[in-house]
């Protein structure tokens, strides 16, 4: 007998994307609705938390409705509601969490809180139907740079983290410094195609006492110093050369640390996730190095790398089938750690009647 399909409604509002998605069995995306506020925040050169929260409130109901319509389903077909409850901006998170609780309360559909980064990692399940843990995943986004060993579905061990800036943060700051504007990642990615990645020898960040941890603040300072030097000498600098040289330094460090950890921990498959994982140079570098070193390389499409709710639906599915549930007490947890659960319980541990 065929097992019944499980449909999860995912909801995401941790930063500047209001998103909802319907995902079947943790792998098949029936809809992926994203309202991006990026144009609004571009005016200010970065995400303004108060504006983000207000926009989420305006959009969330319509985004949820549209995701159900596009999937061709109604709430009656949904088995669980998965919502990002951390980490992220507290006011932004609260909008998604409140909407998810309201829908759950009104419909009686079970609720489960999902960790944003665990969502990013789970984006890899969507287009790689054969992907199963264990695997190693590099998560590089605007707020996080982690190497995570995925031991099993929903079981994570952090192998490395950044000691200072996240990779995406470095992209955004350098882009601003060379006059490309916000958001920096995609702009550096594009303009680098016209630049020489060996034009300027920027440092590769090393961290004392750890061979896997990342550090990007030294690289960022080196770029700022280079720009200052040019200004003082009255010389023009090439945006494309600075972008390409900076990007090469970031990509090299991410690839080297990641694949060293993958080898040392004995995994066969390597995955990437988060906004920076949509960087075309990073993807090419991992593709080439994984092939050379004998790792199976998987990655989400760019649309599932940057913030979306399909990844929350995918992660939520595996939490749901393990029996994890949240009550209406679920709250936003802005600094939630990977693997930590706050207000997410097993169904039979006494929290549910
Ligand atoms: O995962 P994400 O959408 O949001 C967070 O959870 O932070 O990541 C956003 C970050 C930003 O810093 C953005 O500049 C970076 O991802 N990013 C990129 C690219 N696209 C987005 N960085 C490098 N290359 C890209 N193509
Ligand atoms: Zn994210």
Tab-separated table of C-alpha atoms and ligand atoms in Angstrom:
chain	number	residue	atom	x	y	z
A	1	UNK	CA	0.000	0.000	0.000
A	2	UNK	CA	1.184	3.502	-0.804
A	3	UNK	CA	1.914	5.603	2.247
A	4	UNK	CA	-0.035	8.829	2.505
A	5	UNK	CA	1.752	11.938	1.274
A	6	UNK	CA	2.586	14.496	3.934
A	7	UNK	CA	2.141	18.140	2.999
A	8	UNK	CA	3.922	20.791	5.055
A	9	UNK	CA	3.182	24.509	4.854
A	10	UNK	CA	6.493	26.312	5.485
A	11	UNK	CA	6.616	29.927	6.666
A	12	UNK	CA	9.748	32.116	6.784
A	13	UNK	CA	10.158	35.746	7.906
A	14	UNK	CA	13.477	35.876	9.778
A	15	UNK	CA	15.077	38.699	7.770
A	16	UNK	CA	13.889	40.581	4.676
A	17	UNK	CA	11.983	37.893	2.771
A	18	UNK	CA	8.353	37.074	3.530
A	19	UNK	CA	7.918	33.531	2.263
A	20	UNK	CA	5.553	30.568	2.310
A	21	UNK	CA	5.744	27.214	0.560
A	22	UNK	CA	3.965	23.892	0.327
A	23	UNK	CA	6.342	20.913	0.352
A	24	UNK	CA	5.409	17.245	-0.196
A	25	UNK	CA	7.234	14.576	1.793
A	26	UNK	CA	10.098	16.957	2.566
A	27	UNK	CA	11.379	16.846	-1.007
A	28	UNK	CA	8.848	18.013	-3.603
A	29	UNK	CA	8.108	21.744	-3.753
A	30	UNK	CA	4.491	22.403	-4.788
A	31	UNK	CA	4.815	26.173	-4.371
A	32	UNK	CA	7.525	28.613	-3.346
A	33	UNK	CA	6.158	32.101	-2.777
A	34	UNK	CA	8.662	34.809	-1.853
A	35	UNK	CA	8.049	38.495	-1.343
A	36	UNK	CA	11.486	40.149	-1.194
A	37	UNK	CA	11.868	43.517	0.517
A	38	UNK	CA	15.353	44.024	-0.919
A	39	UNK	CA	14.474	47.113	-3.004
A	40	UNK	CA	13.136	48.836	0.079
A	41	UNK	CA	16.227	48.152	2.212
A	42	UNK	CA	18.582	49.057	-0.648
A	43	UNK	CA	17.596	52.689	-0.019
A	44	UNK	CA	19.276	52.422	3.409
A	45	UNK	CA	22.265	50.274	2.417
A	46	UNK	CA	21.167	47.320	4.562
A	47	UNK	CA	18.225	45.680	6.311
A	48	UNK	CA	16.334	48.052	8.656
A	49	UNK	CA	14.707	45.759	11.264
A	50	UNK	CA	11.678	47.945	12.006
A	51	UNK	CA	10.850	48.323	8.311
A	52	UNK	CA	11.298	44.577	7.794
A	53	UNK	CA	8.766	43.751	10.555
A	54	UNK	CA	6.186	46.175	9.203
A	55	UNK	CA	6.482	44.833	5.655
A	56	UNK	CA	6.190	41.234	6.888
A	57	UNK	CA	2.915	42.171	8.610
A	58	UNK	CA	1.576	43.693	5.405
A	59	UNK	CA	2.509	40.705	3.247
A	60	UNK	CA	2.352	37.545	5.335
A	61	UNK	CA	-1.340	36.659	4.909
A	62	UNK	CA	-1.262	37.178	1.160
A	63	UNK	CA	1.973	35.222	0.791
A	64	UNK	CA	0.513	32.245	2.707
A	65	UNK	CA	-2.708	32.363	0.664
A	66	UNK	CA	-0.772	32.558	-2.610
A	67	UNK	CA	1.447	29.589	-1.699
A	68	UNK	CA	-1.634	27.431	-1.047
A	69	UNK	CA	-3.245	28.583	-4.320
A	70	UNK	CA	-0.117	27.933	-6.365
A	71	UNK	CA	0.201	24.479	-4.862
A	72	UNK	CA	-3.432	23.839	-5.758
A	73	UNK	CA	-4.310	22.807	-2.210
A	74	UNK	CA	-6.355	24.143	0.693
A	75	UNK	CA	-5.555	24.168	4.396
A	76	UNK	CA	-7.583	20.936	4.697
A	77	UNK	CA	-4.814	19.154	2.774
A	78	UNK	CA	-1.990	20.428	4.995
A	79	UNK	CA	-0.597	18.014	7.620
A	80	UNK	CA	1.750	20.387	9.455
A	81	UNK	CA	2.769	24.024	9.612
A	82	UNK	CA	6.528	24.631	9.916
A	83	UNK	CA	7.747	28.094	10.830
A	84	UNK	CA	11.168	29.679	11.327
A	85	UNK	CA	11.408	30.758	14.984
A	86	UNK	CA	15.129	31.639	15.075
A	87	UNK	CA	17.763	32.821	14.607
A	88	UNK	CA	16.991	36.188	13.025
A	89	UNK	CA	15.539	39.610	13.716
A	90	UNK	CA	13.118	39.287	16.627
A	91	UNK	CA	10.407	41.550	15.210
A	92	UNK	CA	10.626	39.880	11.807
A	93	UNK	CA	10.547	36.345	13.271
A	94	UNK	CA	7.532	37.209	15.435
A	95	UNK	CA	5.409	38.002	12.382
A	96	UNK	CA	5.885	34.533	10.865
A	97	UNK	CA	5.568	32.793	14.231
A	98	UNK	CA	2.354	34.674	15.080
A	99	UNK	CA	0.844	33.974	11.652
A	100	UNK	CA	1.746	30.282	11.902
A	101	UNK	CA	0.244	30.009	15.393
A	102	UNK	CA	-2.945	31.766	14.272
A	103	UNK	CA	-3.396	29.412	11.294
A	104	UNK	CA	-2.589	26.398	13.470
A	105	UNK	CA	-5.036	27.466	16.189
A	106	UNK	CA	-7.850	28.230	13.734
A	107	UNK	CA	-7.407	25.042	11.685
A	108	UNK	CA	-6.162	22.553	14.264
A	109	UNK	CA	-3.159	21.713	12.060
A	110	UNK	CA	-0.070	20.745	14.113
A	111	UNK	CA	2.679	23.349	14.403
A	112	UNK	CA	6.448	22.829	14.475
A	113	UNK	CA	9.123	25.493	14.984
A	114	UNK	CA	12.141	25.236	12.655
A	115	UNK	CA	15.700	26.551	12.949
A	116	UNK	CA	16.539	28.889	10.040
A	117	UNK	CA	20.005	27.417	9.399
A	118	UNK	CA	18.722	23.843	9.654
A	119	UNK	CA	16.290	25.007	6.967
A	120	UNK	CA	19.137	26.270	4.760
A	121	UNK	CA	20.890	22.895	5.101
A	122	UNK	CA	17.653	21.019	4.315
A	123	UNK	CA	17.285	22.953	1.036
A	124	UNK	CA	19.686	20.316	-0.287
A	125	UNK	CA	17.015	17.598	0.090
A	126	UNK	CA	14.750	19.377	-2.401
A	127	UNK	CA	16.600	18.782	-5.658
A	128	UNK	CA	18.751	15.850	-4.623
A	129	UNK	CA	16.246	13.036	-4.099
A	130	UNK	CA	19.020	10.554	-3.278
A	131	UNK	CA	20.724	12.743	-0.676
A	132	UNK	CA	20.763	11.115	2.745
A	133	UNK	CA	22.804	11.896	5.853
A	134	UNK	CA	25.603	11.684	6.772
A	135	UNK	CA	27.088	14.602	4.838
A	136	UNK	CA	29.066	17.761	5.552
A	137	UNK	CA	27.497	21.117	4.720
A	138	UNK	CA	28.975	24.597	4.445
A	139	UNK	CA	26.361	27.156	5.471
A	140	UNK	CA	27.373	30.637	4.319
A	141	UNK	CA	24.798	33.386	4.584
A	142	UNK	CA	24.541	37.028	5.591
A	143	UNK	CA	24.620	36.193	9.287
A	144	UNK	CA	26.325	32.780	9.471
A	145	UNK	CA	29.326	30.827	8.267
A	146	UNK	CA	29.315	27.319	9.659
A	147	UNK	CA	30.592	23.928	8.715
A	148	UNK	CA	27.989	21.460	9.890
A	149	UNK	CA	28.185	17.674	10.003
A	150	UNK	CA	24.685	16.334	9.310
A	151	UNK	CA	24.797	13.014	11.152
A	152	UNK	CA	21.180	12.103	10.531
A	153	UNK	CA	17.960	13.934	9.636
A	154	UNK	CA	17.723	16.776	12.168
A	155	UNK	CA	20.987	15.812	13.909
A	156	UNK	CA	23.778	18.315	13.583
A	157	UNK	CA	27.303	18.813	14.867
A	158	UNK	CA	29.037	22.150	14.314
A	159	UNK	CA	32.573	21.540	13.080
A	160	UNK	CA	33.582	25.154	12.410
A	161	UNK	CA	32.267	28.673	12.616
A	162	UNK	CA	33.441	32.175	11.808
A	163	UNK	CA	35.361	34.008	14.513
A	164	UNK	CA	34.179	37.416	13.265
A	165	UNK	CA	32.241	38.370	10.117
A	166	UNK	CA	30.027	35.960	8.218
A	167	UNK	CA	31.007	35.379	4.586
A	168	UNK	CA	27.923	37.198	3.256
A	169	UNK	CA	28.564	40.095	5.596
A	170	UNK	CA	32.079	40.433	4.137
A	171	UNK	CA	30.624	40.424	0.606
A	172	UNK	CA	28.133	43.152	1.595
A	173	UNK	CA	30.742	45.344	3.339
A	174	UNK	CA	33.311	45.087	0.546
A	175	UNK	CA	30.646	45.792	-2.078
A	176	UNK	CA	29.659	48.931	-0.222
A	177	UNK	CA	33.304	50.030	0.108
A	178	UNK	CA	33.949	49.720	-3.633
A	179	UNK	CA	30.691	51.494	-4.483
A	180	UNK	CA	28.573	48.581	-5.693
A	181	UNK	CA	25.808	49.024	-3.122
A	182	UNK	CA	23.505	46.539	-1.395
A	183	UNK	CA	23.127	43.565	-1.527
A	184	UNK	CA	26.782	43.012	-2.207
A	185	UNK	CA	26.994	39.291	-2.916
A	186	UNK	CA	25.212	39.136	-6.271
A	187	UNK	CA	26.892	42.360	-7.441
A	188	UNK	CA	30.412	41.132	-6.624
A	189	UNK	CA	29.583	37.785	-8.228
A	190	UNK	CA	28.599	39.533	-11.479
A	191	UNK	CA	31.304	42.192	-11.769
A	192	UNK	CA	34.036	39.650	-10.893
A	193	UNK	CA	33.509	38.041	-14.281
A	194	UNK	CA	35.149	41.142	-15.788
A	195	UNK	CA	38.000	41.343	-13.252
A	196	UNK	CA	41.342	39.647	-12.672
A	197	UNK	CA	41.188	37.460	-9.524
A	198	UNK	CA	44.991	37.581	-9.257
A	199	UNK	CA	45.271	41.378	-9.578
A	200	UNK	CA	45.628	41.965	-5.821
A	201	UNK	CA	47.040	39.475	-3.291
A	202	UNK	CA	44.571	39.697	-0.408
A	203	UNK	CA	45.259	37.550	2.696
A	204	UNK	CA	43.613	34.172	3.303
A	205	UNK	CA	42.151	34.325	6.812
A	206	UNK	CA	43.673	31.850	9.268
A	207	UNK	CA	42.501	31.270	12.812
A	208	UNK	CA	44.920	30.330	15.544
A	209	UNK	CA	44.097	27.039	17.209
A	210	UNK	CA	41.629	25.818	14.599
A	211	UNK	CA	42.223	24.481	11.132
A	212	UNK	CA	38.549	24.671	10.183
A	213	UNK	CA	37.237	27.959	11.661
A	214	UNK	CA	36.826	30.997	9.425
A	215	UNK	CA	37.834	34.641	9.785
A	216	UNK	CA	36.941	37.324	7.266
A	217	UNK	CA	37.571	40.577	9.141
A	218	UNK	CA	41.304	40.646	8.255
A	219	UNK	CA	40.438	40.246	4.587
A	220	UNK	CA	37.845	43.009	4.844
A	221	UNK	CA	40.429	45.343	6.464
A	222	UNK	CA	42.966	44.465	3.765
A	223	UNK	CA	40.462	45.511	1.087
A	224	UNK	CA	39.729	48.792	2.936
A	225	UNK	CA	43.477	49.466	3.326
A	226	UNK	CA	44.030	48.813	-0.362
A	227	UNK	CA	41.255	51.274	-1.280
A	228	UNK	CA	42.651	53.895	1.121
A	229	UNK	CA	46.116	53.444	-0.358
A	230	UNK	CA	44.723	54.065	-3.840
A	231	UNK	CA	42.895	57.187	-2.676
A	232	UNK	CA	45.981	58.576	-0.950
A	233	UNK	CA	48.076	58.051	-4.053
A	234	UNK	CA	45.327	59.601	-6.138
A	235	UNK	CA	45.067	56.366	-8.154
A	236	UNK	CA	41.887	54.907	-9.578
A	237	UNK	CA	41.098	51.351	-8.543
A	238	UNK	CA	39.322	48.761	-10.646
A	239	UNK	CA	36.022	47.678	-9.035
A	240	UNK	CA	36.126	44.456	-11.025
A	241	UNK	CA	39.720	43.576	-10.003
A	242	UNK	CA	39.093	44.296	-6.301
A	243	UNK	CA	35.836	42.311	-6.407
A	244	UNK	CA	37.414	39.356	-8.216
A	245	UNK	CA	40.511	39.278	-5.961
A	246	UNK	CA	38.429	39.563	-2.773
A	247	UNK	CA	36.039	36.875	-3.947
A	248	UNK	CA	38.888	34.513	-4.827
A	249	UNK	CA	40.283	34.901	-1.297
A	250	UNK	CA	36.883	34.099	0.285
A	251	UNK	CA	36.162	31.167	-2.013
A	252	UNK	CA	39.616	29.627	-1.547
A	253	UNK	CA	39.320	29.661	2.246
A	254	UNK	CA	35.760	28.296	2.205
A	255	UNK	CA	36.715	25.460	-0.149
A	256	UNK	CA	39.986	24.520	1.583
A	257	UNK	CA	38.632	24.470	5.170
A	258	UNK	CA	35.450	22.702	4.113
A	259	UNK	CA	37.054	19.896	2.151
A	260	UNK	CA	39.748	19.364	4.782
A	261	UNK	CA	36.969	18.861	7.355
A	262	UNK	CA	35.017	16.606	4.984
A	263	UNK	CA	38.102	14.420	4.526
A	264	UNK	CA	39.014	14.350	8.229
A	265	UNK	CA	35.454	13.408	9.230
A	266	UNK	CA	35.271	10.731	6.549
A	267	UNK	CA	32.121	11.865	4.748
A	268	UNK	CA	31.578	11.091	1.084
A	269	UNK	CA	29.131	13.871	0.255
A	270	UNK	CA	29.602	17.598	0.535
A	271	UNK	CA	26.754	20.144	0.399
A	272	UNK	CA	26.521	23.943	0.437
A	273	UNK	CA	23.726	26.210	1.662
A	274	UNK	CA	22.806	29.834	2.403
A	275	UNK	CA	22.828	32.988	0.279
A	276	UNK	CA	26.573	32.851	-0.453
A	277	UNK	CA	26.105	29.306	-1.804
A	278	UNK	CA	24.405	30.890	-4.811
A	279	UNK	CA	27.749	32.501	-5.747
A	280	UNK	CA	28.684	31.152	-9.169
A	281	UNK	CA	32.455	31.155	-8.506
A	282	UNK	CA	32.017	29.313	-5.214
A	283	UNK	CA	29.876	26.680	-6.912
A	284	UNK	CA	32.391	26.202	-9.731
A	285	UNK	CA	35.272	25.924	-7.259
A	286	UNK	CA	33.466	23.297	-5.134
A	287	UNK	CA	32.386	21.416	-8.252
A	288	UNK	CA	35.991	21.193	-9.484
A	289	UNK	CA	37.640	20.436	-6.127
A	290	UNK	CA	35.038	17.853	-5.071
A	291	UNK	CA	35.489	16.057	-8.393
A	292	UNK	CA	39.275	16.129	-7.950
A	293	UNK	CA	39.197	14.921	-4.337
A	294	UNK	CA	36.493	12.301	-4.801
A	295	UNK	CA	33.536	13.875	-2.979
A	296	UNK	CA	29.984	13.757	-4.230
A	297	UNK	CA	28.970	17.449	-4.430
A	298	UNK	CA	25.358	18.577	-4.004
A	299	UNK	CA	23.881	22.059	-3.879
A	300	UNK	CA	20.482	23.742	-4.054
A	301	UNK	CA	19.468	25.958	-7.000
A	302	UNK	CA	20.169	29.641	-6.239
A	303	UNK	CA	16.475	30.279	-5.428
A	304	UNK	CA	16.690	27.696	-2.612
A	305	UNK	CA	20.040	29.106	-1.364
A	306	UNK	CA	18.802	32.570	-0.441
A	307	UNK	CA	15.988	32.825	2.101
A	308	UNK	CA	12.859	30.881	1.155
A	309	UNK	CA	10.157	28.843	2.880
A	310	UNK	CA	10.560	25.612	0.887
A	311	UNK	CA	13.698	24.885	2.924
A	312	UNK	CA	11.645	25.409	6.106
A	313	UNK	CA	9.005	23.001	4.776
A	314	UNK	CA	11.737	20.425	4.048
A	315	UNK	CA	13.352	20.724	7.495
A	316	UNK	CA	9.895	20.862	9.125
A	317	UNK	CA	8.876	17.601	7.448
A	318	UNK	CA	11.750	15.672	9.053
A	319	UNK	CA	11.016	17.245	12.453
A	320	UNK	CA	7.312	16.461	12.080
A	321	UNK	CA	7.750	12.783	11.176
A	322	UNK	CA	10.122	12.386	14.137
A	323	UNK	CA	7.223	13.553	16.329
A	324	UNK	CA	8.351	17.089	17.088
A	325	UNK	CA	5.572	19.616	17.729
A	326	UNK	CA	5.228	23.142	19.091
A	327	UNK	CA	2.393	24.572	21.140
A	328	UNK	CA	0.937	28.070	20.963
A	329	UNK	CA	3.687	29.006	23.443
A	330	UNK	CA	6.229	28.952	20.591
A	331	UNK	CA	8.192	32.201	20.667
A	332	UNK	CA	10.791	33.880	18.452
A	333	UNK	CA	14.341	33.026	19.614
A	334	UNK	CA	16.697	35.506	17.901
A	335	UNK	CA	19.933	33.720	18.891
A	336	UNK	CA	18.769	30.100	18.607
A	337	UNK	CA	21.748	27.725	18.254
A	338	UNK	CA	21.979	24.964	15.660
A	339	UNK	CA	20.556	21.774	17.179
A	340	UNK	CA	18.935	23.685	20.061
A	341	UNK	CA	15.174	23.401	20.628
A	342	UNK	CA	13.132	25.985	22.541
A	343	UNK	CA	9.396	25.321	22.563
A	344	UNK	CA	9.734	22.335	20.207
A	345	UNK	CA	8.897	19.036	21.929
A	346	UNK	CA	8.371	15.362	21.165
A	347	UNK	CA	4.631	14.666	21.078
A	348	UNK	CA	4.754	12.185	23.940
A	349	UNK	CA	6.836	14.164	26.443
A	350	UNK	CA	3.905	15.583	28.416
A	351	UNK	CA	3.662	18.982	26.767
A	352	UNK	CA	0.686	17.916	24.679
A	353	UNK	CA	-2.717	16.734	25.888
B	1	LIG	O1	20.760	33.173	3.311
B	1	LIG	P1	20.494	34.594	3.021
B	1	LIG	O2	19.502	34.938	1.936
B	1	LIG	O3	20.032	35.355	4.306
B	1	LIG	C1	20.575	35.096	5.573
B	1	LIG	O4	20.089	34.142	6.232
B	1	LIG	O5	21.532	35.820	5.931
B	1	LIG	O6	21.918	35.250	2.692
B	1	LIG	C2	22.066	36.579	2.318
B	1	LIG	C3	23.536	36.840	2.053
B	1	LIG	C4	23.861	38.309	1.790
B	1	LIG	O7	24.992	38.666	2.548
B	1	LIG	C5	24.163	38.322	0.292
B	1	LIG	O8	25.080	39.336	-0.084
B	1	LIG	C6	24.753	36.943	0.092
B	1	LIG	O9	23.958	36.097	0.908
B	1	LIG	N1	24.632	36.517	-1.311
B	1	LIG	C7	25.701	36.266	-2.090
B	1	LIG	C8	25.193	35.971	-3.382
B	1	LIG	N2	23.822	36.049	-3.328
B	1	LIG	C9	23.507	36.379	-2.041
B	1	LIG	N3	27.015	36.275	-1.813
B	1	LIG	C10	27.855	35.990	-2.821
B	1	LIG	N4	27.454	35.729	-4.086
B	1	LIG	C11	26.142	35.696	-4.412
B	1	LIG	N5	25.753	35.426	-5.657
B	2	LIG	ZN1	19.075	32.754	5.578
